[in-house]
Short mmCIF file of C-alpha atoms in Angstrom, two decimals:
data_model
loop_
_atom_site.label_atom_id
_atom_site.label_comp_id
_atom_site.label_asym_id
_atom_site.label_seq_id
_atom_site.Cartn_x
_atom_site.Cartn_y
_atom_site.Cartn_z
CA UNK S 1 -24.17 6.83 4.97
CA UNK S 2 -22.69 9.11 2.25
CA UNK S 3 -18.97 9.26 1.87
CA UNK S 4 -16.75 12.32 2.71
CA UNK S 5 -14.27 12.23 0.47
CA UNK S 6 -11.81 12.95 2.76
CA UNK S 7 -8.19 13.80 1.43
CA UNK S 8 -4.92 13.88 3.40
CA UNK S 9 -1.75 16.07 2.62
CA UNK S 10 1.38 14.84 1.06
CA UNK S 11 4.83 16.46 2.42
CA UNK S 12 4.97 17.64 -1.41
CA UNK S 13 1.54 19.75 -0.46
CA UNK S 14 -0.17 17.80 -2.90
CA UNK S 15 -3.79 16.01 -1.55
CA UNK S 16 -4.08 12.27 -1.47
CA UNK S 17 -7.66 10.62 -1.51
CA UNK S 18 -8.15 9.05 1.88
CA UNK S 19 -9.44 5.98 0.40
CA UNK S 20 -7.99 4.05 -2.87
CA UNK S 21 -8.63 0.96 -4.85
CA UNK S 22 -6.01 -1.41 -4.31
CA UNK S 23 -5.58 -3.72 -7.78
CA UNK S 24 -3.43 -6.53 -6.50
CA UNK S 25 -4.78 -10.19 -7.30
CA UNK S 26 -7.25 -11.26 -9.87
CA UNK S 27 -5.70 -9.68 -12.87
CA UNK S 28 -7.70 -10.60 -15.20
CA UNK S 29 -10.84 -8.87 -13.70
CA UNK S 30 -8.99 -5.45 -12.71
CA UNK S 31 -10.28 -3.75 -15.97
CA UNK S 32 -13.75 -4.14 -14.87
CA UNK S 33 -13.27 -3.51 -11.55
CA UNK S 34 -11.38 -0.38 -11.91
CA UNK S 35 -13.78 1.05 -14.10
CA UNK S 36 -16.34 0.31 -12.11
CA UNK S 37 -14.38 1.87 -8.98
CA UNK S 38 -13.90 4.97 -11.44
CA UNK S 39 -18.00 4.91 -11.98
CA UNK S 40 -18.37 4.57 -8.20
CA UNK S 41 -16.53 7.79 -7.33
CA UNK S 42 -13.11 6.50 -6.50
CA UNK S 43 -10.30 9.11 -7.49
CA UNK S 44 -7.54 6.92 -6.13
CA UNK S 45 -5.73 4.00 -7.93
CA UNK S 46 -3.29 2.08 -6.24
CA UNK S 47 -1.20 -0.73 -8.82
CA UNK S 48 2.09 -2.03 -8.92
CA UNK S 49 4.59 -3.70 -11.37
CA UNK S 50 4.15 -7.07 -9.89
CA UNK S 51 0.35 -7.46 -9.85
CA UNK S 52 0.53 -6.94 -13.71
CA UNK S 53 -2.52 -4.85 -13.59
CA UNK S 54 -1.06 -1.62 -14.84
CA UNK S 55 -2.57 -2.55 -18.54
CA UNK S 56 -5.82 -2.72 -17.16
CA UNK S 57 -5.87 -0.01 -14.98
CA UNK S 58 -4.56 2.18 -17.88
CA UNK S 59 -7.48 0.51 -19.91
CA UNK S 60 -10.34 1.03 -17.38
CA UNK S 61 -9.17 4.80 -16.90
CA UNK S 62 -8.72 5.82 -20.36
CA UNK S 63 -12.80 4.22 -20.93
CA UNK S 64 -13.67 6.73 -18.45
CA UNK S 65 -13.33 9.59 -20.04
CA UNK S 66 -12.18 10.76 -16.61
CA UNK S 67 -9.66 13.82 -16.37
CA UNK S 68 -6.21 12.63 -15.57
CA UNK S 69 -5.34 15.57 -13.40
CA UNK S 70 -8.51 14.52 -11.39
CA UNK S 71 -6.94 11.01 -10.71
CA UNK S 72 -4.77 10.14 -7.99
CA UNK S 73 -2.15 7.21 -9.29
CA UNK S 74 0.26 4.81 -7.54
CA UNK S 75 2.36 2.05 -8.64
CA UNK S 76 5.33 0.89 -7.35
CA UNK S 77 9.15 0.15 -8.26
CA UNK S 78 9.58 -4.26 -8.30
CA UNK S 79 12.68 -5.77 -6.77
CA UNK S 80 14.25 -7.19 -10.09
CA UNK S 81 14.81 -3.62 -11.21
CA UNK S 82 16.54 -2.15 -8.22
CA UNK S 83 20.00 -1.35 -9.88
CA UNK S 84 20.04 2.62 -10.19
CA UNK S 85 20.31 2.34 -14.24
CA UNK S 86 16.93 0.16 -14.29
CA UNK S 87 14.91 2.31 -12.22
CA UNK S 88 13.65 5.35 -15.28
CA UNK S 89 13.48 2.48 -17.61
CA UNK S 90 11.58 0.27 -15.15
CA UNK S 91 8.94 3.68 -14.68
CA UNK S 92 9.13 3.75 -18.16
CA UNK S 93 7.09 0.52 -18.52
CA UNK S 94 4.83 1.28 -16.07
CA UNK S 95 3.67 4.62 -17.52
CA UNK S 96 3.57 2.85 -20.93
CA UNK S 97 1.20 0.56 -19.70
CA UNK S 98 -0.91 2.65 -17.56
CA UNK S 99 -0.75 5.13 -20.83
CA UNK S 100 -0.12 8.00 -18.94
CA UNK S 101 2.76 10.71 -18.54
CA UNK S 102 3.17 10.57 -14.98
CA UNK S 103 2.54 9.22 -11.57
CA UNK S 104 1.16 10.92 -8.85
CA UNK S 105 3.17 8.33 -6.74
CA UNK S 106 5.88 5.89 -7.36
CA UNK S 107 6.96 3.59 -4.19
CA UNK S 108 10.18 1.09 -3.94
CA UNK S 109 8.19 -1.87 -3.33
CA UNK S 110 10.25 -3.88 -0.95
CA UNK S 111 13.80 -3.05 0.34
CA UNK S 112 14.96 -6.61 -0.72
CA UNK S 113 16.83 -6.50 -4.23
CA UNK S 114 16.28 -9.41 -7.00
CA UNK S 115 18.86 -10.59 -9.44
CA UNK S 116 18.53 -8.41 -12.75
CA UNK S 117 17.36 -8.66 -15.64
CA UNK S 118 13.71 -9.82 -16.87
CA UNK S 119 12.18 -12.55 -14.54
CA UNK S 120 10.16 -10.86 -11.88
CA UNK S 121 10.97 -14.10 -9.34
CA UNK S 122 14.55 -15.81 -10.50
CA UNK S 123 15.07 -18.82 -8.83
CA UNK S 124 17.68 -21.27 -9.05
CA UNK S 125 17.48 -25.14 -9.60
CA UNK S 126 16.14 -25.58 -6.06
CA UNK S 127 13.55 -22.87 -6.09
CA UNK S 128 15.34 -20.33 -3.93
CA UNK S 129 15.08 -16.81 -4.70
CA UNK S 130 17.97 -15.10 -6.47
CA UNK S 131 18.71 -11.68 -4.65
CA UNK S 132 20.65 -8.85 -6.12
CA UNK S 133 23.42 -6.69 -4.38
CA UNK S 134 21.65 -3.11 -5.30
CA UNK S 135 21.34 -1.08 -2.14
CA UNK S 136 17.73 0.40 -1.60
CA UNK S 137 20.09 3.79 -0.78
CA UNK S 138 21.27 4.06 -4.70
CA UNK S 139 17.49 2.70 -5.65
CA UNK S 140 15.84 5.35 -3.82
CA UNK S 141 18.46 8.06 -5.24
CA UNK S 142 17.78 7.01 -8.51
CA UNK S 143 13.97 7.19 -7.75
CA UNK S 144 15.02 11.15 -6.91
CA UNK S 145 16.19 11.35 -10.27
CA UNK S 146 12.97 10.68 -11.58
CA UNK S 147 11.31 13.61 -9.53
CA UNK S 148 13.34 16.30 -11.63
CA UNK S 149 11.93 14.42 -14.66
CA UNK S 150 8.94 15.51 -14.23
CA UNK S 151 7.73 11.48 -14.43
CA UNK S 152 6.35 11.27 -10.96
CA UNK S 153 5.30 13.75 -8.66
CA UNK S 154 6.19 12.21 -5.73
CA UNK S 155 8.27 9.37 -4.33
CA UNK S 156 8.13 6.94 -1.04
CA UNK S 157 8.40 3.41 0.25
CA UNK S 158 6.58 0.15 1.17
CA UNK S 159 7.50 -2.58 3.74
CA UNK S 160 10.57 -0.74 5.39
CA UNK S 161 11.22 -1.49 8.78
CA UNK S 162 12.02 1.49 11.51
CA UNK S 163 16.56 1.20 10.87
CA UNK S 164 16.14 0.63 7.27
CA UNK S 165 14.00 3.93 6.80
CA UNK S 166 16.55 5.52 9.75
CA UNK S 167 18.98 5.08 7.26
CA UNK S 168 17.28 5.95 4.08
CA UNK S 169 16.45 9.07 5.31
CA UNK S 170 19.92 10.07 6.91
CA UNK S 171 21.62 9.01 3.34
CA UNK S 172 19.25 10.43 1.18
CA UNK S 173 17.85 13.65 -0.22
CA UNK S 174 14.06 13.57 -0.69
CA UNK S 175 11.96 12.43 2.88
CA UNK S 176 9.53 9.76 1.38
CA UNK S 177 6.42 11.25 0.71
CA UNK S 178 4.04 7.96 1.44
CA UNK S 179 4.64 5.20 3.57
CA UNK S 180 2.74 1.72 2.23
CA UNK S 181 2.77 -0.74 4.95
CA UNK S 182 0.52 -3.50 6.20
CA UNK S 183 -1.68 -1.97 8.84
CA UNK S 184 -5.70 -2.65 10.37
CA UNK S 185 -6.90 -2.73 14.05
CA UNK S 186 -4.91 -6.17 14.86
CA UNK S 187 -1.34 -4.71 13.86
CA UNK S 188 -1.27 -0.82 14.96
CA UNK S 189 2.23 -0.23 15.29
CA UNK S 190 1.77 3.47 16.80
CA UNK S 191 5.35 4.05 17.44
CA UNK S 192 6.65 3.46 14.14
CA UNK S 193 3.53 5.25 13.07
CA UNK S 194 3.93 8.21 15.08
CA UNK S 195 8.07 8.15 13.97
CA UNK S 196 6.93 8.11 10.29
CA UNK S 197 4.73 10.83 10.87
CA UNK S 198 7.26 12.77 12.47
CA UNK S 199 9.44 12.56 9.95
CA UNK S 200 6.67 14.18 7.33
CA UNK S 201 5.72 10.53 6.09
CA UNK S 202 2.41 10.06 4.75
CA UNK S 203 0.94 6.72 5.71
CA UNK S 204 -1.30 4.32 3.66
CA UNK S 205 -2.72 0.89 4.88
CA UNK S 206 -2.77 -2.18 2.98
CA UNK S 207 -4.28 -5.31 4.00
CA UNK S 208 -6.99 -3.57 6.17
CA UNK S 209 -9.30 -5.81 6.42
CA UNK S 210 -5.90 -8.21 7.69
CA UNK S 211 -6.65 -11.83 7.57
CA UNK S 212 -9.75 -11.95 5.61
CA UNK S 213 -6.95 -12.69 2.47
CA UNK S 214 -7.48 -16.06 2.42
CA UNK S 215 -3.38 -15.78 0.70
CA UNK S 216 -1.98 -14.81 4.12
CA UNK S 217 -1.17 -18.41 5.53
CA UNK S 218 -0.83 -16.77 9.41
CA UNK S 219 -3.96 -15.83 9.05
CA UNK S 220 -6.06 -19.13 9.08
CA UNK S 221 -6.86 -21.55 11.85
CA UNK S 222 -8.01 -18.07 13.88
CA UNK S 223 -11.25 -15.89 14.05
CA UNK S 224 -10.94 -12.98 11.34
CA UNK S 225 -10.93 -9.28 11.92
CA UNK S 226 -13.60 -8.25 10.75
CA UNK S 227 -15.69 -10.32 13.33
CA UNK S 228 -13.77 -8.72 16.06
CA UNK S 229 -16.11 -8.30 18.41
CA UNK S 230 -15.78 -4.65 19.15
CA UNK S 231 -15.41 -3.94 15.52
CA UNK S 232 -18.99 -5.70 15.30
CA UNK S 233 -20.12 -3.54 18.69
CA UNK S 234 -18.97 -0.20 17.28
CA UNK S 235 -20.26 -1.22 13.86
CA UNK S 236 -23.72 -1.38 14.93
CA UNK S 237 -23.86 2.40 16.28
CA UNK S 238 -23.13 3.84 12.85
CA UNK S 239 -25.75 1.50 11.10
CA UNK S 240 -22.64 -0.96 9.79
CA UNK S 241 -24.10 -4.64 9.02
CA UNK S 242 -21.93 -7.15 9.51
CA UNK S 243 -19.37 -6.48 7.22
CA UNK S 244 -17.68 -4.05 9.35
CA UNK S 245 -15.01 -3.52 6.12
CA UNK S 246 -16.09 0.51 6.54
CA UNK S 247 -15.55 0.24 9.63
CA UNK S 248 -11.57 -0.94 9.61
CA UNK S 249 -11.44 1.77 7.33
CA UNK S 250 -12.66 4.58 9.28
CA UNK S 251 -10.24 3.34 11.83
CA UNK S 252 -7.45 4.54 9.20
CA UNK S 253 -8.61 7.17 8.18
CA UNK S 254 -9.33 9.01 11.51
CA UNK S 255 -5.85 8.21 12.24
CA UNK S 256 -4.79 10.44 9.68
CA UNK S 257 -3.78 7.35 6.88
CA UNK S 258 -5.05 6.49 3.37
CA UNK S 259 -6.26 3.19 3.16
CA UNK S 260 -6.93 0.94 -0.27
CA UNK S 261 -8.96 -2.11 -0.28
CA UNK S 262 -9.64 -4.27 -3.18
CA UNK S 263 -12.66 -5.94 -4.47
CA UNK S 264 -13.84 -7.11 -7.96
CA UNK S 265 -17.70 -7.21 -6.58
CA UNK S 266 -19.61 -3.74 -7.88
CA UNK S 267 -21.91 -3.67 -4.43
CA UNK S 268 -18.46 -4.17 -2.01
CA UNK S 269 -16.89 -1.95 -4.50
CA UNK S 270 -19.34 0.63 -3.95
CA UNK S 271 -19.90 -0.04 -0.04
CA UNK S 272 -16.06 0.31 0.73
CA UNK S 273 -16.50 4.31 -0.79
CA UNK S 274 -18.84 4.37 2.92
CA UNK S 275 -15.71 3.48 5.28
CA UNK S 276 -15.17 7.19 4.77
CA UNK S 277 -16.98 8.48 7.55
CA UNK S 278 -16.26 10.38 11.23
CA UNK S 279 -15.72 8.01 14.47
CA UNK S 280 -16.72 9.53 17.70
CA UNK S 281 -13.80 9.77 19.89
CA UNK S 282 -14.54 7.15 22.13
CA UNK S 283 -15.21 4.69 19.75
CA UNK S 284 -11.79 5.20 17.82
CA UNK S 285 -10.39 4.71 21.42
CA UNK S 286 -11.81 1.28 21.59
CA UNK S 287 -10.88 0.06 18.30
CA UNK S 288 -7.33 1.77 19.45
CA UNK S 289 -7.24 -1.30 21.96
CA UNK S 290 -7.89 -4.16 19.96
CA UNK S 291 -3.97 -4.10 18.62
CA UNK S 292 -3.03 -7.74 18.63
CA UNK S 293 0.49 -7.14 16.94
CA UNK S 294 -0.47 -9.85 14.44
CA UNK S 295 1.07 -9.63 11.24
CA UNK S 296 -0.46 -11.67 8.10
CA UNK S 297 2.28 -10.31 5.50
CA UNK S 298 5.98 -11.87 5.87
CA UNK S 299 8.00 -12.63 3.03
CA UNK S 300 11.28 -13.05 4.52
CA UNK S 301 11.44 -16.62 3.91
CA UNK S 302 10.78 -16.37 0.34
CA UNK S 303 12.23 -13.40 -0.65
CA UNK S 304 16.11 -13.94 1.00
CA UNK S 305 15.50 -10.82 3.48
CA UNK S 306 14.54 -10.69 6.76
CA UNK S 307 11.98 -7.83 6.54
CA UNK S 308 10.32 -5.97 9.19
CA UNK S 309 13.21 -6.91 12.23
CA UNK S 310 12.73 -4.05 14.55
CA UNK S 311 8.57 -3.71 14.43
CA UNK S 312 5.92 -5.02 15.94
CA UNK S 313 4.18 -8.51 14.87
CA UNK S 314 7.70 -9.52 13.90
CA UNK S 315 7.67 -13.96 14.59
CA UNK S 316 10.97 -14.43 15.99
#
């Protein structure tokens, strides 16, 4: 089953490709595996600060010989450079190393603020993160800055929860153009999906294949989602084998969202291009009712933040 190439609309009016490849984990293989996403057909590169693969996603797309105006990048803003004068010199870096002139995309990463300065995780002498005092208000303003530099072409957010987006958007200029949040058939969360969508916020899925990550600890000592059993039913109607992986992200994108999965395996690489492809009403009704409100991705602990309070799949 061919691809569509389907693209959704930014509230900038610029298109975003429906389906990305996400770079986080295995650095070292991301230059291969980007440029064979590139070979494969994908337009839409999704990196961040933190993974450290913005070198070899620069690498891999520059080997392509590949237009930039016919690429579609993201990367995102990382919590040690949330004080409003590091955020242009923090994009700085990133365009550097992805050797281009602009994003198509740049996202705040987290709401939670690190200590400055260089270390991506400072901890102190018992191994507890150091947090900063930067308000993701003045971060996100100074992200607007960067819009009238011509740097990025759009801004927006990852891993907000409902009152912390409430607020950025009543104390800010720009309305986020993407929303980046952890979403697949297990953790739905249609009413803060349908409030970011009408609010003109552009939604895109990580983690959709949810527990398969063997890094999400919540995740193990249960079946996985992608042996759901309806996913597995459905799958078989559109010719799916058993890695229903398309199918999760069909789910997304018939609900309007971009979705980026990873892989650094040329054949998954290629098959997750097929999860691009039209559900029949009925059947994105029953994968609609699979919603287990399990979340996979919590970093409160860690982090010094206590992140997603007000959403679904929250542990209390």
């Amino acid at each position: 089953m061919a691809t569509l190439n389907t693209k959704q609309r930014l509230n900038t009016g610029a298109e975003i490709p429906a389906i990305g490849f996400g770079t986080w984990q295995d650095k070292d293989s991301q230059e291969d595996a980007v440029a064979e996403a590139l070979k494969a057909g994908y337009t839409h590169i999704d990196t961040a600060r933190i993974y450290g693969t913005e070198p070899a996603v620069g690498r891999a797309i520059k080997k392509s010989g590949i237009p930039r105006e016919n690429l579609f990048i993201t990367t995102k803003l990382w919590n040690n450079s949330h004080h409003p004068e590091d955020v242009e010199a923090a994009l700085d870096a990133s365009l550097k190393d992805l050797d281009t002139d602009y994003l198509d995309l740049y996202l705040m990463h987290w709401p939670s603020p690190f200590a400055r300065g260089d270390k991506v995780m400072p901890k102190d002498s018992n191994g507890k993160m150091i947090t900063g005092d930067s308000d993701y208000v003045d971060t996100y303003k100074a992200m607007e800055k960067t819009l009238k530099s011509g740097k990025t072409k759009a801004i927006g957010i990852s891993n907000f929860s409902r009152a912390e987006l409430e607020r950025l958007l009543k104390e800010t200029t720009v309305v986020p153009a993407d929303h980046q949040l952890e979403l697949h058939p297990w953790l739905q969360q249609k009413d803060f999906i349908e409030f970011n969508r009408s609010k003109g916020i552009h939604i895109t899925q990580y983690s959709p294949f949810g527990n398969q990550n063997e890094i999400y600890d919540s995740g193990k000592n249960m079946g996985k989602l992608m042996d759901d059993p309806t996913l597995v039913e459905v799958g078989k109607k559109y010719g799916k084998s058993g890695a229903q992986t398309a199918l999760e992200k069909a789910w997304g994108i018939n609900s309007g969202h971009s979705v980026i999965p990873k892989s650094k395996t040329p054949s998954r690489i290629k098959s997750n291009l097929e999860g691009d492809f039209k559900l029949e009403p009925a059947d994105l009704t029953a994968l609609n009712g699979i919603d287990k409100k399990l979340r996979f991705n919590d970093a409160s602990a860690s982090f010094g933040w206590d992140f997603y309070a007000d959403l679904d799949g929250k542990k209390k």
